[in-house]
Each structure stands twice: as structure tokens, then as C-alpha cells.
Amino acid sequence: MSQILWLGPQDSFPNPQLVDDPDPSVPGLIAVSEQIYPGQLLQAYQLGIFPWYSDKQPVLWWSPDPRMVLKPKDFKCSESLRKNIRQYCQDAHSELLVDSDFGAVIRACATSSRKDQDGTWITHEIMDAYTTIHEQGHAHSIALAENGELIGGLYCVAIGGMVFGESMFSRKPNASKMALAALSAWCIQNEVAMIDCQQETTHLRSLGAAPISRAVFLQQLQISLNDFNIQKPWNFDKNILTHWL
């Protein structure tokens, strides 16, 4: 059994296509670093690797097998969610904000309590790193607002033709689901075949996500990176939600 690679500032990630899990007791963990070094986050995503760790831990880098993904056309829009969408679209005091306040969205995700996982993994270092790539045009936020107050949303990463979902928050029932519905509709319009959801949860499965093998995921990732590039900037409003009506 090989050791998990400890990365320095200039080190490259191991290619998940070419290595097995170094330690079967922590499947999917392929590298560790002291911090997130400049440029490291984008390099990781291009290889299908993402950071996930807690405060006072080193940075843990993952490429799980299987990988949870959502094909946008498979998003499950329930009747109750359609009702929420219809009401939201008709409400003159509601709006969908895209890349309007990335910092507010990621902070809301960091402090949101959730059933399937602990929100504390979004550390200050994580917030700083994703804000940096947002400023470079690679990370995006989608938020729902009522009377100027955020009620739900998500942030994600987009490179080439691939969208990587990161985290959601909800302050009203179904608000985060509507944000994901908006992202899914936008992906359908822009011919994005897959949204990476990383880890399997009951909540994501209920919305249409399903696991695929790491090999299939990495193959699709390379196709998306090589053959397609999402249009920039991201610019859409709540009318995109009518796709599901």
C-alpha cells in the first residue's frame, strides 16, 4: 500500500486515473497539504479532485469512487417545488441573484446547519480560496432574495464545460432546491451534461443525483474540459425557473 502524498507549494496532484486509493481506510483521499496554495484549487478541479476538511486539520484532497453527479435533465422537480417556483416567479419582491454577492452566499453556506453534513468544513481558508477563483471567473453564486434579503442559494465552480456543485443553504422551505433548479435549467440551456455533487447524500439523491464510477466521471470530465467552454459571464434571472413549469 502506497502512502498518501503530502503536497508542497510546487507539487502536482497525483492523477486519479492512474492511482488507486493509497489508504483503503479513507477511500477517496489521495493527497494532503498544509494549506491551499495559489493555483492549487483550479489544478485540483481539472483533475476531478476537491478539498474537504475541518478546522485544525491539514487540507484533505479527495477523488471518491463512486462519484455523485446530477444530470441536469434528471433534476426532480416535485409538484410542491413547482408551486414554490410559480409563486416566486410571480412575486414582484423576489429576485434571483447571480454572482451578485459571492461572499454573502459562501458565508451563508458555511453557517447553515444541515442534516447530512456539518457545515463547518467551509473554513475561512476555503472561503478565501473560492472567493479568489470567483474573482478569476471560475466560481459562481446563485441566490434567491425576497425584499432584498437572501433566503437560499448555492455556490459552484465552472471550468471548461463542467459545473461542480459545492454547497447550498436555505432559510425558507425549498429555497436551496430552487437555486439548484435554476442551475440545472441553466446547464440544460448551455448543454452542460453533468453537475458534480461529489459525495452521496439522501438529499441529493431525492433531487435526482446518482452515483457513477470514478473512471466514468473522470472520462466525462476530460471530454468537458477539452471539447467545450461555458459562456461567460453568467447572467440570468428568475425567469430561468420557468423551465420547470
mmCIF file of C-alpha atoms in Angstrom:
data_model
loop_
_atom_site.group_PDB
_atom_site.id
_atom_site.type_symbol
_atom_site.label_atom_id
_atom_site.label_comp_id
_atom_site.label_asym_id
_atom_site.label_seq_id
_atom_site.Cartn_x
_atom_site.Cartn_y
_atom_site.Cartn_z
ATOM 1 C CA MET A 1 0.000 0.000 0.000
ATOM 2 C CA SER A 2 1.410 3.403 -1.023
ATOM 3 C CA GLN A 3 1.386 6.411 1.274
ATOM 4 C CA ILE A 4 -0.934 9.355 0.818
ATOM 5 C CA LEU A 5 1.024 12.098 -0.930
ATOM 6 C CA TRP A 6 1.880 15.222 1.100
ATOM 7 C CA LEU A 7 1.920 18.195 -1.270
ATOM 8 C CA GLY A 8 4.256 21.177 -1.028
ATOM 9 C CA PRO A 9 3.679 24.556 -2.708
ATOM 10 C CA GLN A 10 5.099 23.443 -6.078
ATOM 11 C CA ASP A 11 3.951 19.807 -6.096
ATOM 12 C CA SER A 12 1.403 18.404 -8.541
ATOM 13 C CA PHE A 13 -1.519 16.185 -7.611
ATOM 14 C CA PRO A 14 -1.401 12.501 -8.446
ATOM 15 C CA ASN A 15 -3.649 11.704 -11.400
ATOM 16 C CA PRO A 16 -6.717 9.821 -10.055
ATOM 17 C CA GLN A 17 -6.913 7.974 -13.376
ATOM 18 C CA LEU A 18 -3.512 6.405 -12.741
ATOM 19 C CA VAL A 19 -3.506 5.665 -8.996
ATOM 20 C CA ASP A 20 -5.593 3.537 -6.675
ATOM 21 C CA ASP A 21 -6.643 4.782 -3.243
ATOM 22 C CA PRO A 22 -3.410 4.948 -1.196
ATOM 23 C CA ASP A 23 -5.208 4.068 2.048
ATOM 24 C CA PRO A 24 -8.330 1.841 1.908
ATOM 25 C CA SER A 25 -9.345 3.028 5.388
ATOM 26 C CA VAL A 26 -10.072 6.506 3.944
ATOM 27 C CA PRO A 27 -11.344 5.754 0.419
ATOM 28 C CA GLY A 28 -11.076 8.650 -1.980
ATOM 29 C CA LEU A 29 -8.397 10.549 -0.046
ATOM 30 C CA ILE A 30 -5.458 10.929 -2.417
ATOM 31 C CA ALA A 31 -3.403 13.876 -1.134
ATOM 32 C CA VAL A 32 -2.828 16.202 1.820
ATOM 33 C CA SER A 33 -1.342 19.698 2.032
ATOM 34 C CA GLU A 34 -0.578 22.173 4.782
ATOM 35 C CA GLN A 35 -2.710 24.850 3.124
ATOM 36 C CA ILE A 36 -4.397 25.625 -0.181
ATOM 37 C CA TYR A 37 -1.534 27.061 -2.218
ATOM 38 C CA PRO A 38 -2.076 29.583 -5.059
ATOM 39 C CA GLY A 39 -3.282 27.875 -8.225
ATOM 40 C CA GLN A 40 -3.754 24.565 -6.435
ATOM 41 C CA LEU A 41 -7.552 24.690 -6.309
ATOM 42 C CA LEU A 42 -8.016 25.064 -10.069
ATOM 43 C CA GLN A 43 -5.434 22.361 -10.760
ATOM 44 C CA ALA A 44 -7.354 20.037 -8.444
ATOM 45 C CA TYR A 45 -10.703 20.589 -10.177
ATOM 46 C CA GLN A 46 -9.204 19.941 -13.582
ATOM 47 C CA LEU A 47 -8.206 16.503 -12.267
ATOM 48 C CA GLY A 48 -11.537 15.802 -10.571
ATOM 49 C CA ILE A 49 -10.165 16.441 -7.058
ATOM 50 C CA PHE A 50 -11.706 18.664 -4.374
ATOM 51 C CA PRO A 51 -10.805 19.780 -0.816
ATOM 52 C CA TRP A 52 -12.905 18.696 2.164
ATOM 53 C CA TYR A 53 -11.639 19.012 5.709
ATOM 54 C CA SER A 54 -12.335 20.699 9.044
ATOM 55 C CA ASP A 55 -10.680 23.439 11.056
ATOM 56 C CA LYS A 56 -7.358 22.440 12.640
ATOM 57 C CA GLN A 57 -6.888 19.663 10.045
ATOM 58 C CA PRO A 58 -4.472 19.773 7.131
ATOM 59 C CA VAL A 59 -6.142 20.234 3.745
ATOM 60 C CA LEU A 60 -7.518 16.863 2.630
ATOM 61 C CA TRP A 61 -7.917 16.331 -1.132
ATOM 62 C CA TRP A 62 -10.484 13.798 -2.398
ATOM 63 C CA SER A 63 -11.445 11.908 -5.533
ATOM 64 C CA PRO A 64 -14.131 9.462 -4.357
ATOM 65 C CA ASP A 65 -15.279 6.314 -6.107
ATOM 66 C CA PRO A 66 -18.184 6.308 -6.795
ATOM 67 C CA ARG A 67 -18.859 9.968 -7.515
ATOM 68 C CA MET A 68 -22.269 11.584 -7.014
ATOM 69 C CA VAL A 69 -23.445 13.554 -10.042
ATOM 70 C CA LEU A 70 -26.638 15.195 -11.252
ATOM 71 C CA LYS A 71 -27.537 15.170 -14.923
ATOM 72 C CA PRO A 72 -29.438 18.466 -15.214
ATOM 73 C CA LYS A 73 -32.272 16.936 -17.221
ATOM 74 C CA ASP A 74 -32.778 14.398 -14.412
ATOM 75 C CA PHE A 75 -33.405 17.067 -11.762
ATOM 76 C CA LYS A 76 -36.539 16.055 -9.863
ATOM 77 C CA CYS A 77 -38.914 18.983 -9.645
ATOM 78 C CA SER A 78 -41.756 17.908 -7.357
ATOM 79 C CA GLU A 79 -45.243 19.391 -7.507
ATOM 80 C CA SER A 80 -44.618 21.294 -4.278
ATOM 81 C CA LEU A 81 -41.407 22.731 -5.706
ATOM 82 C CA ARG A 82 -43.203 23.738 -8.908
ATOM 83 C CA LYS A 83 -45.751 25.542 -6.763
ATOM 84 C CA ASN A 84 -42.948 27.405 -4.964
ATOM 85 C CA ILE A 85 -41.327 28.286 -8.295
ATOM 86 C CA ARG A 86 -44.592 29.587 -9.734
ATOM 87 C CA GLN A 87 -45.224 31.768 -6.675
ATOM 88 C CA TYR A 88 -41.635 33.025 -6.697
ATOM 89 C CA CYS A 89 -41.705 33.974 -10.354
ATOM 90 C CA GLN A 90 -44.980 35.890 -9.832
ATOM 91 C CA ASP A 91 -43.774 37.749 -6.741
ATOM 92 C CA ALA A 92 -42.630 41.259 -7.648
ATOM 93 C CA HIS A 93 -40.484 41.420 -4.494
ATOM 94 C CA SER A 94 -38.444 38.301 -5.294
ATOM 95 C CA GLU A 95 -35.333 38.039 -7.439
ATOM 96 C CA LEU A 96 -32.631 35.591 -8.452
ATOM 97 C CA LEU A 97 -29.132 36.984 -7.991
ATOM 98 C CA VAL A 98 -26.238 35.511 -10.000
ATOM 99 C CA ASP A 99 -22.708 36.401 -8.851
ATOM 100 C CA SER A 100 -24.181 39.375 -7.018
ATOM 101 C CA ASP A 101 -22.577 38.780 -3.604
ATOM 102 C CA PHE A 102 -20.464 35.641 -3.671
ATOM 103 C CA GLY A 103 -19.062 36.315 -0.209
ATOM 104 C CA ALA A 104 -22.511 36.501 1.372
ATOM 105 C CA VAL A 105 -23.553 33.213 -0.246
ATOM 106 C CA ILE A 106 -20.483 31.238 0.796
ATOM 107 C CA ARG A 107 -20.740 32.635 4.338
ATOM 108 C CA ALA A 108 -24.378 31.585 4.477
ATOM 109 C CA CYS A 109 -23.410 28.077 3.335
ATOM 110 C CA ALA A 110 -20.681 27.954 5.979
ATOM 111 C CA THR A 111 -23.061 28.800 8.812
ATOM 112 C CA SER A 112 -26.025 26.751 7.628
ATOM 113 C CA SER A 113 -26.943 23.716 9.728
ATOM 114 C CA ARG A 114 -27.704 20.622 7.675
ATOM 115 C CA LYS A 115 -28.873 17.118 8.239
ATOM 116 C CA ASP A 116 -26.385 15.255 6.031
ATOM 117 C CA GLN A 117 -23.151 17.037 6.887
ATOM 118 C CA ASP A 118 -21.503 19.558 9.149
ATOM 119 C CA GLY A 119 -21.284 22.999 7.585
ATOM 120 C CA THR A 120 -18.067 23.751 9.487
ATOM 121 C CA TRP A 121 -15.954 22.231 6.694
ATOM 122 C CA ILE A 122 -16.261 25.608 4.925
ATOM 123 C CA THR A 123 -13.347 27.151 6.788
ATOM 124 C CA HIS A 124 -12.025 30.700 6.429
ATOM 125 C CA GLU A 125 -9.293 29.282 4.197
ATOM 126 C CA ILE A 126 -11.925 27.637 1.980
ATOM 127 C CA MET A 127 -13.894 30.893 1.771
ATOM 128 C CA ASP A 128 -10.767 32.832 0.810
ATOM 129 C CA ALA A 129 -9.702 30.279 -1.810
ATOM 130 C CA TYR A 130 -13.108 30.105 -3.514
ATOM 131 C CA THR A 131 -13.524 33.870 -3.386
ATOM 132 C CA THR A 132 -10.200 34.154 -5.229
ATOM 133 C CA ILE A 133 -11.306 31.841 -8.037
ATOM 134 C CA HIS A 134 -14.670 33.625 -8.119
ATOM 135 C CA GLU A 135 -12.780 36.844 -8.815
ATOM 136 C CA GLN A 136 -10.983 34.967 -11.619
ATOM 137 C CA GLY A 137 -14.353 33.950 -13.119
ATOM 138 C CA HIS A 138 -14.326 30.263 -12.143
ATOM 139 C CA ALA A 139 -16.651 30.185 -9.109
ATOM 140 C CA HIS A 140 -20.245 31.401 -9.141
ATOM 141 C CA SER A 141 -23.125 32.008 -6.786
ATOM 142 C CA ILE A 142 -26.869 31.743 -7.308
ATOM 143 C CA ALA A 143 -29.053 33.247 -4.600
ATOM 144 C CA LEU A 144 -32.753 33.820 -4.051
ATOM 145 C CA ALA A 145 -33.805 37.061 -2.395
ATOM 146 C CA GLU A 146 -37.102 38.361 -1.067
ATOM 147 C CA ASN A 147 -37.408 42.057 -0.247
ATOM 148 C CA GLY A 148 -33.633 42.308 -0.554
ATOM 149 C CA GLU A 149 -32.918 39.518 1.960
ATOM 150 C CA LEU A 150 -31.214 36.264 0.924
ATOM 151 C CA ILE A 151 -33.411 33.223 1.606
ATOM 152 C CA GLY A 152 -31.384 30.498 -0.109
ATOM 153 C CA GLY A 153 -28.710 29.760 -2.644
ATOM 154 C CA LEU A 154 -25.622 27.855 -3.672
ATOM 155 C CA TYR A 155 -22.114 28.311 -4.958
ATOM 156 C CA CYS A 156 -20.316 26.239 -7.564
ATOM 157 C CA VAL A 157 -17.209 26.031 -9.724
ATOM 158 C CA ALA A 158 -17.278 26.027 -13.542
ATOM 159 C CA ILE A 159 -14.277 25.047 -15.645
ATOM 160 C CA GLY A 160 -14.488 24.222 -19.331
ATOM 161 C CA GLY A 161 -17.850 22.531 -19.771
ATOM 162 C CA MET A 162 -18.115 21.124 -16.259
ATOM 163 C CA VAL A 163 -20.008 22.519 -13.277
ATOM 164 C CA PHE A 164 -19.017 21.400 -9.783
ATOM 165 C CA GLY A 165 -21.673 21.983 -7.130
ATOM 166 C CA GLU A 166 -20.208 22.916 -3.768
ATOM 167 C CA SER A 167 -22.724 23.835 -1.089
ATOM 168 C CA MET A 168 -26.265 25.149 -0.610
ATOM 169 C CA PHE A 169 -28.151 26.998 2.107
ATOM 170 C CA SER A 170 -31.826 27.574 2.780
ATOM 171 C CA ARG A 171 -33.602 29.968 5.123
ATOM 172 C CA LYS A 172 -37.067 29.177 3.759
ATOM 173 C CA PRO A 173 -38.523 25.818 2.669
ATOM 174 C CA ASN A 174 -37.340 24.738 -0.799
ATOM 175 C CA ALA A 175 -35.174 27.854 -1.316
ATOM 176 C CA SER A 176 -31.965 25.883 -1.901
ATOM 177 C CA LYS A 177 -33.875 23.493 -4.179
ATOM 178 C CA MET A 178 -34.984 26.439 -6.292
ATOM 179 C CA ALA A 179 -31.371 27.575 -6.568
ATOM 180 C CA LEU A 180 -30.401 24.106 -7.785
ATOM 181 C CA ALA A 181 -33.399 24.112 -10.142
ATOM 182 C CA ALA A 182 -32.129 27.390 -11.609
ATOM 183 C CA LEU A 183 -28.614 25.984 -12.014
ATOM 184 C CA SER A 184 -29.965 22.818 -13.632
ATOM 185 C CA ALA A 185 -32.116 24.799 -16.071
ATOM 186 C CA TRP A 186 -29.136 26.995 -16.973
ATOM 187 C CA CYS A 187 -26.992 23.886 -17.533
ATOM 188 C CA ILE A 188 -29.647 22.431 -19.838
ATOM 189 C CA GLN A 189 -29.741 25.666 -21.857
ATOM 190 C CA ASN A 190 -25.929 25.669 -22.100
ATOM 191 C CA GLU A 191 -25.605 21.942 -22.879
ATOM 192 C CA VAL A 192 -23.752 21.117 -19.659
ATOM 193 C CA ALA A 193 -24.154 17.360 -19.323
ATOM 194 C CA MET A 194 -23.344 16.899 -15.658
ATOM 195 C CA ILE A 195 -23.182 18.702 -12.315
ATOM 196 C CA ASP A 196 -20.651 17.174 -9.946
ATOM 197 C CA CYS A 197 -22.167 16.694 -6.473
ATOM 198 C CA GLN A 198 -19.071 14.978 -5.011
ATOM 199 C CA GLN A 199 -20.416 12.966 -2.062
ATOM 200 C CA GLU A 200 -23.607 10.941 -1.885
ATOM 201 C CA THR A 201 -26.381 12.210 0.383
ATOM 202 C CA THR A 202 -30.040 11.277 0.739
ATOM 203 C CA HIS A 203 -30.996 14.869 -0.044
ATOM 204 C CA LEU A 204 -29.093 14.920 -3.341
ATOM 205 C CA ARG A 205 -30.482 11.536 -4.349
ATOM 206 C CA SER A 206 -34.018 12.841 -3.735
ATOM 207 C CA LEU A 207 -33.298 15.637 -6.235
ATOM 208 C CA GLY A 208 -32.205 13.254 -8.985
ATOM 209 C CA ALA A 209 -28.480 12.844 -8.381
ATOM 210 C CA ALA A 210 -26.955 9.381 -8.711
ATOM 211 C CA PRO A 211 -23.527 7.786 -8.211
ATOM 212 C CA ILE A 212 -21.266 6.867 -11.117
ATOM 213 C CA SER A 213 -17.835 5.264 -11.074
ATOM 214 C CA ARG A 214 -14.781 7.478 -10.703
ATOM 215 C CA ALA A 215 -13.494 6.207 -14.057
ATOM 216 C CA VAL A 216 -16.678 7.291 -15.863
ATOM 217 C CA PHE A 217 -16.692 10.630 -14.062
ATOM 218 C CA LEU A 218 -13.067 11.371 -14.969
ATOM 219 C CA GLN A 219 -13.698 10.381 -18.575
ATOM 220 C CA GLN A 220 -16.661 12.789 -18.782
ATOM 221 C CA LEU A 221 -14.611 15.480 -17.055
ATOM 222 C CA GLN A 222 -11.873 15.291 -19.686
ATOM 223 C CA ILE A 223 -14.418 15.460 -22.509
ATOM 224 C CA SER A 224 -15.998 18.525 -20.897
ATOM 225 C CA LEU A 225 -12.656 20.244 -20.350
ATOM 226 C CA ASN A 226 -11.327 19.528 -23.846
ATOM 227 C CA ASP A 227 -14.344 19.999 -26.097
ATOM 228 C CA PHE A 228 -16.468 22.702 -24.551
ATOM 229 C CA ASN A 229 -16.304 26.028 -22.756
ATOM 230 C CA ILE A 230 -19.192 27.597 -20.859
ATOM 231 C CA GLN A 231 -20.120 31.089 -21.975
ATOM 232 C CA LYS A 232 -19.082 33.917 -19.673
ATOM 233 C CA PRO A 233 -20.216 35.883 -17.799
ATOM 234 C CA TRP A 234 -23.057 34.095 -16.086
ATOM 235 C CA ASN A 235 -26.101 36.306 -16.483
ATOM 236 C CA PHE A 236 -29.672 35.098 -15.914
ATOM 237 C CA ASP A 237 -32.642 35.906 -13.674
ATOM 238 C CA LYS A 238 -35.583 34.128 -12.026
ATOM 239 C CA ASN A 239 -37.315 33.614 -15.368
ATOM 240 C CA ILE A 240 -34.968 30.692 -15.950
ATOM 241 C CA LEU A 241 -37.019 28.810 -13.350
ATOM 242 C CA THR A 242 -39.984 28.708 -15.738
ATOM 243 C CA HIS A 243 -38.170 25.852 -17.472
ATOM 244 C CA TRP A 244 -39.690 23.594 -14.807
ATOM 245 C CA LEU A 245 -43.274 24.880 -15.137
#
